[in-house]
Short mmCIF file of C-alpha atoms in Angstrom, two decimals:
data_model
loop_
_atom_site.label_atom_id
_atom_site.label_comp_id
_atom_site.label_asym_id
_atom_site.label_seq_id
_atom_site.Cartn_x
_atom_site.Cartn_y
_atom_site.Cartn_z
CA UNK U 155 28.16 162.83 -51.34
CA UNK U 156 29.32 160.11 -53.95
CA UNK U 157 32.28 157.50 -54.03
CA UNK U 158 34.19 155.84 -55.70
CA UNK U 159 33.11 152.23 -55.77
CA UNK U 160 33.69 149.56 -53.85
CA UNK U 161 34.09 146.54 -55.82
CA UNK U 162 34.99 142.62 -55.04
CA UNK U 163 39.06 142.31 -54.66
CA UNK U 164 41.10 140.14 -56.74
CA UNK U 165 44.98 139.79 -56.08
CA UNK U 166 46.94 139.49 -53.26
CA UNK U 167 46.24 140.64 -49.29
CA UNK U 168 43.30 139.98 -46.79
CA UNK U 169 40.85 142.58 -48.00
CA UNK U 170 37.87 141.48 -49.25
CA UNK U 171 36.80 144.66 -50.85
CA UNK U 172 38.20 147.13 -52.52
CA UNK U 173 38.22 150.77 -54.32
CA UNK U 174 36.63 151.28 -57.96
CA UNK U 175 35.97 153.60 -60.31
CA UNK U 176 32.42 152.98 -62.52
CA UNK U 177 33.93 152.89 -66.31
CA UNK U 178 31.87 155.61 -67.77
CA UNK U 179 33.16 158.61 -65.31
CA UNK U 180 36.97 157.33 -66.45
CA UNK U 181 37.05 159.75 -69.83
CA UNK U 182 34.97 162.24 -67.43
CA UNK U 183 38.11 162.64 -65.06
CA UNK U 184 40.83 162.50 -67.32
CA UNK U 185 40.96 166.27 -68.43
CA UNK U 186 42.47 169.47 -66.95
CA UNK U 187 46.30 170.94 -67.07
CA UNK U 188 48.72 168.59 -65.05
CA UNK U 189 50.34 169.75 -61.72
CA UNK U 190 53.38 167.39 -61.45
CA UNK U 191 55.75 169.08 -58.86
CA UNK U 192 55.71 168.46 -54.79
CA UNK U 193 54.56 171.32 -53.01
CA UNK U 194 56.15 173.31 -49.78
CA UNK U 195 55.16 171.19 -46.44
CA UNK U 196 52.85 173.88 -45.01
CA UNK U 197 53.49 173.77 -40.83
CA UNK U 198 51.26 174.56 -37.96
CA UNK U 199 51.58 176.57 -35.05
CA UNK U 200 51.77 174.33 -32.55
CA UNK U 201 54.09 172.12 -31.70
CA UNK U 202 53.72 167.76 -31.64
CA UNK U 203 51.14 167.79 -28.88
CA UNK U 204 51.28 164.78 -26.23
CA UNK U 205 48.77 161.80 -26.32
CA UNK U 206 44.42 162.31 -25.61
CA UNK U 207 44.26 162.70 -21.76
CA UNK U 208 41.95 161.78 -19.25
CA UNK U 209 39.22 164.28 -17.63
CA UNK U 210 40.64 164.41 -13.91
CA UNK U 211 37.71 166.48 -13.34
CA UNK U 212 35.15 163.44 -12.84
CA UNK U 213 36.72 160.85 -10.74
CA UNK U 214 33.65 158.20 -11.28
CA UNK U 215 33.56 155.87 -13.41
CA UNK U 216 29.85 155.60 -15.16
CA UNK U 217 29.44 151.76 -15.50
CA UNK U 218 29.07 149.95 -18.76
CA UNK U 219 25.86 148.70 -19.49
CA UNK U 220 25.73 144.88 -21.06
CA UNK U 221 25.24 145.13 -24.25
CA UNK U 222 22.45 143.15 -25.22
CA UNK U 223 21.99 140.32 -28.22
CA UNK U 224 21.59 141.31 -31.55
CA UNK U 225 23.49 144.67 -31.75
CA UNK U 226 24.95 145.14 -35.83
CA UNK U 227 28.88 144.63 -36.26
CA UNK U 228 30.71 147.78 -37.56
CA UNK U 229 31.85 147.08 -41.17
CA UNK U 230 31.56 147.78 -44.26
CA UNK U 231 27.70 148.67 -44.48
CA UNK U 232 26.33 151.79 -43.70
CA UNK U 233 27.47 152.72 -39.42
CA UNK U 234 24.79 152.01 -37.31
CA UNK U 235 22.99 155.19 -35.84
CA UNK U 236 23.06 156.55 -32.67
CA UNK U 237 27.05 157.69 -32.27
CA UNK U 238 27.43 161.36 -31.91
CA UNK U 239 29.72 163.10 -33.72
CA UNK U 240 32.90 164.30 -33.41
CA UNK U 241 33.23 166.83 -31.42
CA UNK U 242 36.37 168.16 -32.88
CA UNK U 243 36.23 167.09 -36.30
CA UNK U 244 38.48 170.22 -38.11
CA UNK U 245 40.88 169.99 -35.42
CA UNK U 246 44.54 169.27 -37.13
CA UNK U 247 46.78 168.66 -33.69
CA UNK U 248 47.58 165.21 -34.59
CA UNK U 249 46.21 162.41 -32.62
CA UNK U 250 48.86 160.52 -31.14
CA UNK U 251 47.13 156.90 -30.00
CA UNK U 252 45.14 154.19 -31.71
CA UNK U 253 43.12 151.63 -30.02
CA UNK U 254 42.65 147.60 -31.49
CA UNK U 255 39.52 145.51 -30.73
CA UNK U 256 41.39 142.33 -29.08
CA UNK U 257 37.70 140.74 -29.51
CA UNK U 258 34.33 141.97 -30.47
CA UNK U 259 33.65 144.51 -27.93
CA UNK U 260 30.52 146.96 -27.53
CA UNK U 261 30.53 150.35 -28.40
CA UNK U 262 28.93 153.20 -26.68
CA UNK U 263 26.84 156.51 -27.31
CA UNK U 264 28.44 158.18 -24.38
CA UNK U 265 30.73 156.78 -21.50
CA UNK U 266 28.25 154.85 -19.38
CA UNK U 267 25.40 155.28 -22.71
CA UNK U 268 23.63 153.04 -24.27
CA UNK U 269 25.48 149.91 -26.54
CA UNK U 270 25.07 150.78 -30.68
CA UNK U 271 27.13 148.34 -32.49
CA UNK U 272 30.36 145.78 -31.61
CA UNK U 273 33.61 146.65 -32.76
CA UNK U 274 35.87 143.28 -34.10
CA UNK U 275 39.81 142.64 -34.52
CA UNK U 276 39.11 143.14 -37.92
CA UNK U 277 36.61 144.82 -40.79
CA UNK U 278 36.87 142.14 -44.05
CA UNK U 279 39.91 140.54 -42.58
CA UNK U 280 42.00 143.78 -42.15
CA UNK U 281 42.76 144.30 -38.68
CA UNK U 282 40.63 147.76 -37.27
CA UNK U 283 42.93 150.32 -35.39
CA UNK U 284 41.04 153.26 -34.68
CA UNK U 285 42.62 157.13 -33.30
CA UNK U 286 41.95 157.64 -30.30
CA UNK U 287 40.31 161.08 -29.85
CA UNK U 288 39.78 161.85 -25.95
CA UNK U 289 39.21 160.20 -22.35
CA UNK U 290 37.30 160.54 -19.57
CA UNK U 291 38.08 158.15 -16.27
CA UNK U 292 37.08 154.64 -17.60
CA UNK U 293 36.24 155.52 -20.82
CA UNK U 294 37.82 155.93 -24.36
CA UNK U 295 36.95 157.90 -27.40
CA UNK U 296 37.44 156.42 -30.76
CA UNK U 297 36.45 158.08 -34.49
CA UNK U 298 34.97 155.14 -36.45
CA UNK U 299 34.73 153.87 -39.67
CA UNK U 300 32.03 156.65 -40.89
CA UNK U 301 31.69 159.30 -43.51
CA UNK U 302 30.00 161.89 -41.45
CA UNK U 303 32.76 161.78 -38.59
CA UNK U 304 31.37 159.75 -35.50
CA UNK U 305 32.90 158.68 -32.58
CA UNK U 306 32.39 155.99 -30.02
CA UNK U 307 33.06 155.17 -26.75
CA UNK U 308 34.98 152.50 -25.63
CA UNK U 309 35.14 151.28 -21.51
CA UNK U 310 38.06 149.27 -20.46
CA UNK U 311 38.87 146.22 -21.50
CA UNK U 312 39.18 143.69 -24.80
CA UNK U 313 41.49 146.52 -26.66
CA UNK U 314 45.07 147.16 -26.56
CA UNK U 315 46.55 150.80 -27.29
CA UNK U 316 49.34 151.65 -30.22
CA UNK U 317 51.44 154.75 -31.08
CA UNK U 318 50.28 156.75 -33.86
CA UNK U 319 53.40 158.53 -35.29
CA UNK U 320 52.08 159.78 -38.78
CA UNK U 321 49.42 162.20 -39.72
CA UNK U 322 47.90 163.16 -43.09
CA UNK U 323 46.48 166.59 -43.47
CA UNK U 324 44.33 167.69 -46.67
CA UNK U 325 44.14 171.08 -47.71
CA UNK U 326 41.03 171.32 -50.04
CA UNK U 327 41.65 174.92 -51.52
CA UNK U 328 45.30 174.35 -52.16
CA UNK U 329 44.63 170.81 -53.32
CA UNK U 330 47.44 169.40 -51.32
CA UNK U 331 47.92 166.80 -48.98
CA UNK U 332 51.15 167.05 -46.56
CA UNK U 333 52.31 164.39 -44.14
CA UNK U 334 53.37 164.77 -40.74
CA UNK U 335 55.52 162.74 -38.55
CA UNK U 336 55.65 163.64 -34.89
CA UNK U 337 53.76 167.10 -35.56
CA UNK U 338 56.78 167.63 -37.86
CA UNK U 339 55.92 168.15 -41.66
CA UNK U 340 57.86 165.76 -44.09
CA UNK U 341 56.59 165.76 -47.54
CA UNK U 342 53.87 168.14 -49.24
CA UNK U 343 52.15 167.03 -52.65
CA UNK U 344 49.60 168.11 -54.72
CA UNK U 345 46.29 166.42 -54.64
CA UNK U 346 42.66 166.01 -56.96
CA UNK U 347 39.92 165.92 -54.78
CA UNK U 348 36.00 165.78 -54.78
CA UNK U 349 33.95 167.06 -57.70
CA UNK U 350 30.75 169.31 -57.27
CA UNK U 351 27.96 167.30 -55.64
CA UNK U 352 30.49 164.54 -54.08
CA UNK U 353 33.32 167.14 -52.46
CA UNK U 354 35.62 164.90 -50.10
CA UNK U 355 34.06 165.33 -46.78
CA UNK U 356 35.55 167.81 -44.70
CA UNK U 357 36.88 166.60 -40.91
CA UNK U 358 38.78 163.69 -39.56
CA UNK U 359 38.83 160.14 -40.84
CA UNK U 360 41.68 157.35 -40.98
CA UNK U 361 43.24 154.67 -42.93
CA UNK U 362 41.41 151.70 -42.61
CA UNK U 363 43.67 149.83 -44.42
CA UNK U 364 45.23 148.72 -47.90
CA UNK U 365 44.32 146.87 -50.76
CA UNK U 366 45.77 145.79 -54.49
CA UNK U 367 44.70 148.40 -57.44
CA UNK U 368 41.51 146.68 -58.70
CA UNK U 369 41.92 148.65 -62.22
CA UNK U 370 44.92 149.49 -64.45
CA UNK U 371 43.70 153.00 -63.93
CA UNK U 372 45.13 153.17 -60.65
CA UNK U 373 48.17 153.08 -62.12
CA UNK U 374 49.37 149.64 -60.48
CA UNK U 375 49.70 151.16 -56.79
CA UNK U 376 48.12 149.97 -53.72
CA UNK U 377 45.08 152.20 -52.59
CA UNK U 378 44.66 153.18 -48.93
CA UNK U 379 40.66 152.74 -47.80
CA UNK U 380 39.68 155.13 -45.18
CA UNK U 381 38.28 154.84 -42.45
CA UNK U 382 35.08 156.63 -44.38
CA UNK U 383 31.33 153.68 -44.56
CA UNK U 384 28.78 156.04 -46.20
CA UNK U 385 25.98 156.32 -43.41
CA UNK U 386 23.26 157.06 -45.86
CA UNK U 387 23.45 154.13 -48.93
CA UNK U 388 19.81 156.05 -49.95
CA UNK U 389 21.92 159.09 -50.47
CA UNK U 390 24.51 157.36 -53.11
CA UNK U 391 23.66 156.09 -56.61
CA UNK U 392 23.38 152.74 -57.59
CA UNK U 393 26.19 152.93 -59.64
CA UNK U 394 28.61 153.85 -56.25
CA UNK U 395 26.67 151.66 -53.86
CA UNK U 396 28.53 150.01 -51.22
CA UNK U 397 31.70 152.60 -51.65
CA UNK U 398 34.67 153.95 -49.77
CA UNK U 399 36.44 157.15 -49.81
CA UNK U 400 40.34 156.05 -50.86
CA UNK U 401 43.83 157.56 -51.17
CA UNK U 402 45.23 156.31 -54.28
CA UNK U 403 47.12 156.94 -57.58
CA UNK U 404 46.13 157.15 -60.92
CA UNK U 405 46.99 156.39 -64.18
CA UNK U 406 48.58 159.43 -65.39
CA UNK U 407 49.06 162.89 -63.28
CA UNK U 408 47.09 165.41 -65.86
CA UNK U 409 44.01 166.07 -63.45
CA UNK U 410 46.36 166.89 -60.19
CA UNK U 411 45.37 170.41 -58.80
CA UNK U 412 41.50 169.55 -59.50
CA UNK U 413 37.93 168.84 -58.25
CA UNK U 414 37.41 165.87 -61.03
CA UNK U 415 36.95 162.41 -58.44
CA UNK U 416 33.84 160.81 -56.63
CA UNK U 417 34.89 162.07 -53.52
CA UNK U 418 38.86 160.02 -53.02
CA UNK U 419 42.01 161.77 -52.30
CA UNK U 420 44.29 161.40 -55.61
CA UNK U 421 48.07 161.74 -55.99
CA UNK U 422 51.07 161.02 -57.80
CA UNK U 423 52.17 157.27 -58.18
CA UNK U 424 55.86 157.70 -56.39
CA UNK U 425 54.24 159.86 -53.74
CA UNK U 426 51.52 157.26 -52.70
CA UNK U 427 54.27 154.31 -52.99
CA UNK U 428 56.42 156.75 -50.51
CA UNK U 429 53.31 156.47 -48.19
CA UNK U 430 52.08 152.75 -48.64
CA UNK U 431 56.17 152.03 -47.36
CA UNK U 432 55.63 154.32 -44.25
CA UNK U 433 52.23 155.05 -42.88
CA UNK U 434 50.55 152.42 -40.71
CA UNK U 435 46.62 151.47 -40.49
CA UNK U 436 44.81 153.67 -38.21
CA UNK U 437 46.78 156.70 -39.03
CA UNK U 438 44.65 159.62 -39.14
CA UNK U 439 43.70 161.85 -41.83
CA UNK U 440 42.01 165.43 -41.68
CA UNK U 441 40.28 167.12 -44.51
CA UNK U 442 40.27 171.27 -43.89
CA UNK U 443 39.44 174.30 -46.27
CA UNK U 444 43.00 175.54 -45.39
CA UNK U 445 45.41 175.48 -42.88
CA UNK U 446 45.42 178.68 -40.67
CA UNK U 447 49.16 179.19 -41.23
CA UNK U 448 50.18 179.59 -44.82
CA UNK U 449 52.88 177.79 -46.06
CA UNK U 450 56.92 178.80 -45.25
CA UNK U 451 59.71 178.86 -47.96
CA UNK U 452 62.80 177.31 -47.22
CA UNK U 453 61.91 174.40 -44.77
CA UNK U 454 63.41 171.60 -45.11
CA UNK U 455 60.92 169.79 -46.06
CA UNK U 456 59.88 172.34 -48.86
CA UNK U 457 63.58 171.83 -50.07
CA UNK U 458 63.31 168.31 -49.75
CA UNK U 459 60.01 168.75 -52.11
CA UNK U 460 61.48 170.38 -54.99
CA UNK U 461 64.45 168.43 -54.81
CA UNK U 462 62.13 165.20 -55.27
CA UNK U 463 59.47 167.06 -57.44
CA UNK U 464 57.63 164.62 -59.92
CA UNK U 465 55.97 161.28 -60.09
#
């Protein structure tokens, strides 16, 4: 799995790093028919669904084992080893809560596991809010900044909780991307996604956080970074070392509807500005074949869509 590369940030903001693209696959992604106009919103079957709840079946609390000196800080190197993964990670009912390191705190294979890395306030400055994805009594489940969908656990204590009122949902055989407000679909547009050999990863993820347009070819928008470290560097070329998976725009709109990036989610300039103005860090986003229910006609969101169609 490639992506696009990660490459020193210039401009305004607190990130330290941001999104690239290596100047010789430029011409390489620039071909294909355009797809200009917003899609239908596709919905879901079910309804907004509350907030992660606890497991009332297992009153105990397992106790948190101290975590010892020397564990790695979660950032933007490879995730340490030893989180399992998500249990859920095709699962599309929106996840309603986010959790933010108030310090470094440890982070846990299992509630009452061993310690695998610290989570801090912030990854290069930007401050880390992370979906939260299930409890158990004592014990909270976080996906973390990782490419192949892990989650941690997180006891009490050193984090406060926020509201998560957005989702993002990615459609990889329809090439669109529709987002979701309180389980609700607003807007529906259509998206480029991986090429062979460096698909974007299936599963959930989240936005990390935002950073300036390094290149002119991302058409002077901000870029969202997700919430997606490669945990094998061995498995990515030299030439996409150290990379992210981003949402972003792009120069022009002629590849839209295509497999042609390294891996990042790509849409139209006044769709992503529409996003950078409304969707907060830690938002999540979910990558899935398809959607089980197939788009309806005459929402109005769909109407909304055409009405706004372009960009």
């Amino acid at each position: 799995m490639l992506f696009d590369r990660l490459s020193q940030r210039r401009g305004r903001g607190p990130l330290a790093a941001v999104l690239g693209v290596p100047a010789l696959l430029v011409l390489a992604l620039l071909v294909g028919a355009a797809l200009r106009h917003d899609a239908p919103a596709p919905a879901r079957q079910a309804a907004a669904p509350p907030a992660p709840t606890t497991d009332a079946a297992d009153p105990t609390v397992p106790a948190a084992a101290p975590a010892p000196a020397g564990l790695p800080v979660i950032d933007y190197d490879p995730a340490p080893a030893g989180f399992p993964a998500d249990p859920h990670p095709l699962d599309v009912t929106p996840l309603t809560e986010g959790l933010t390191p108030t310090r470094k705190i440890a982070a846990y294979d299992a509630p009452g596991g061993r310690p695998r890395a610290l989570l801090a306030p912030t990854i290069n400055g930007v401050g880390l809010t992370m979906p939260v994805v299930t409890r158990r009594t004592g014990w909270t489940a976080v996906l973390l900044p990782s490419a192949s969908r892990r989650v941690a656990w997180l006891p009490e204590g050193g984090w406060t909780g926020a509201a998560l009122r957005d989702q993002i949902v990615v459609e990889r055989r329809a090439h669109r991307l529709t987002w979701y407000r309180h389980g609700q679909p607003l807007r529906s547009w259509p998206v480029s996604l991986g090429q062979p050999g460096q698909a974007t990863p299936l599963g959930r993820t989240f936005i990390l956080g935002r950073t300036p347009p390094p290149e002119e070819v991302y058409g002077g928008v901000d870029v969202f970074a997700l919430g997606a470290v490669p945990d094998d560097p061995d498995a990515v070329p030299t030439g996409l070392r150290g990379a992210h998976i981003g949402l972003h725009s792009w120069q022009d709109d002629d590849t839209l509807g295509q497999d042609v990036t390294n891996g990042c989610i790509r849409l139209t300039r006044s769709a992503q500005r529409e996003l950078l103005a409304e969707v907060l860090p830690g938002t999540e986003l979910v990558v899935v074949d398809r959607l089980a229910t197939p788009p309806p006609t005459g929402t109005p969101a769909a109407r909304g869509n055409r009405a706004a169609s372009g960009g």
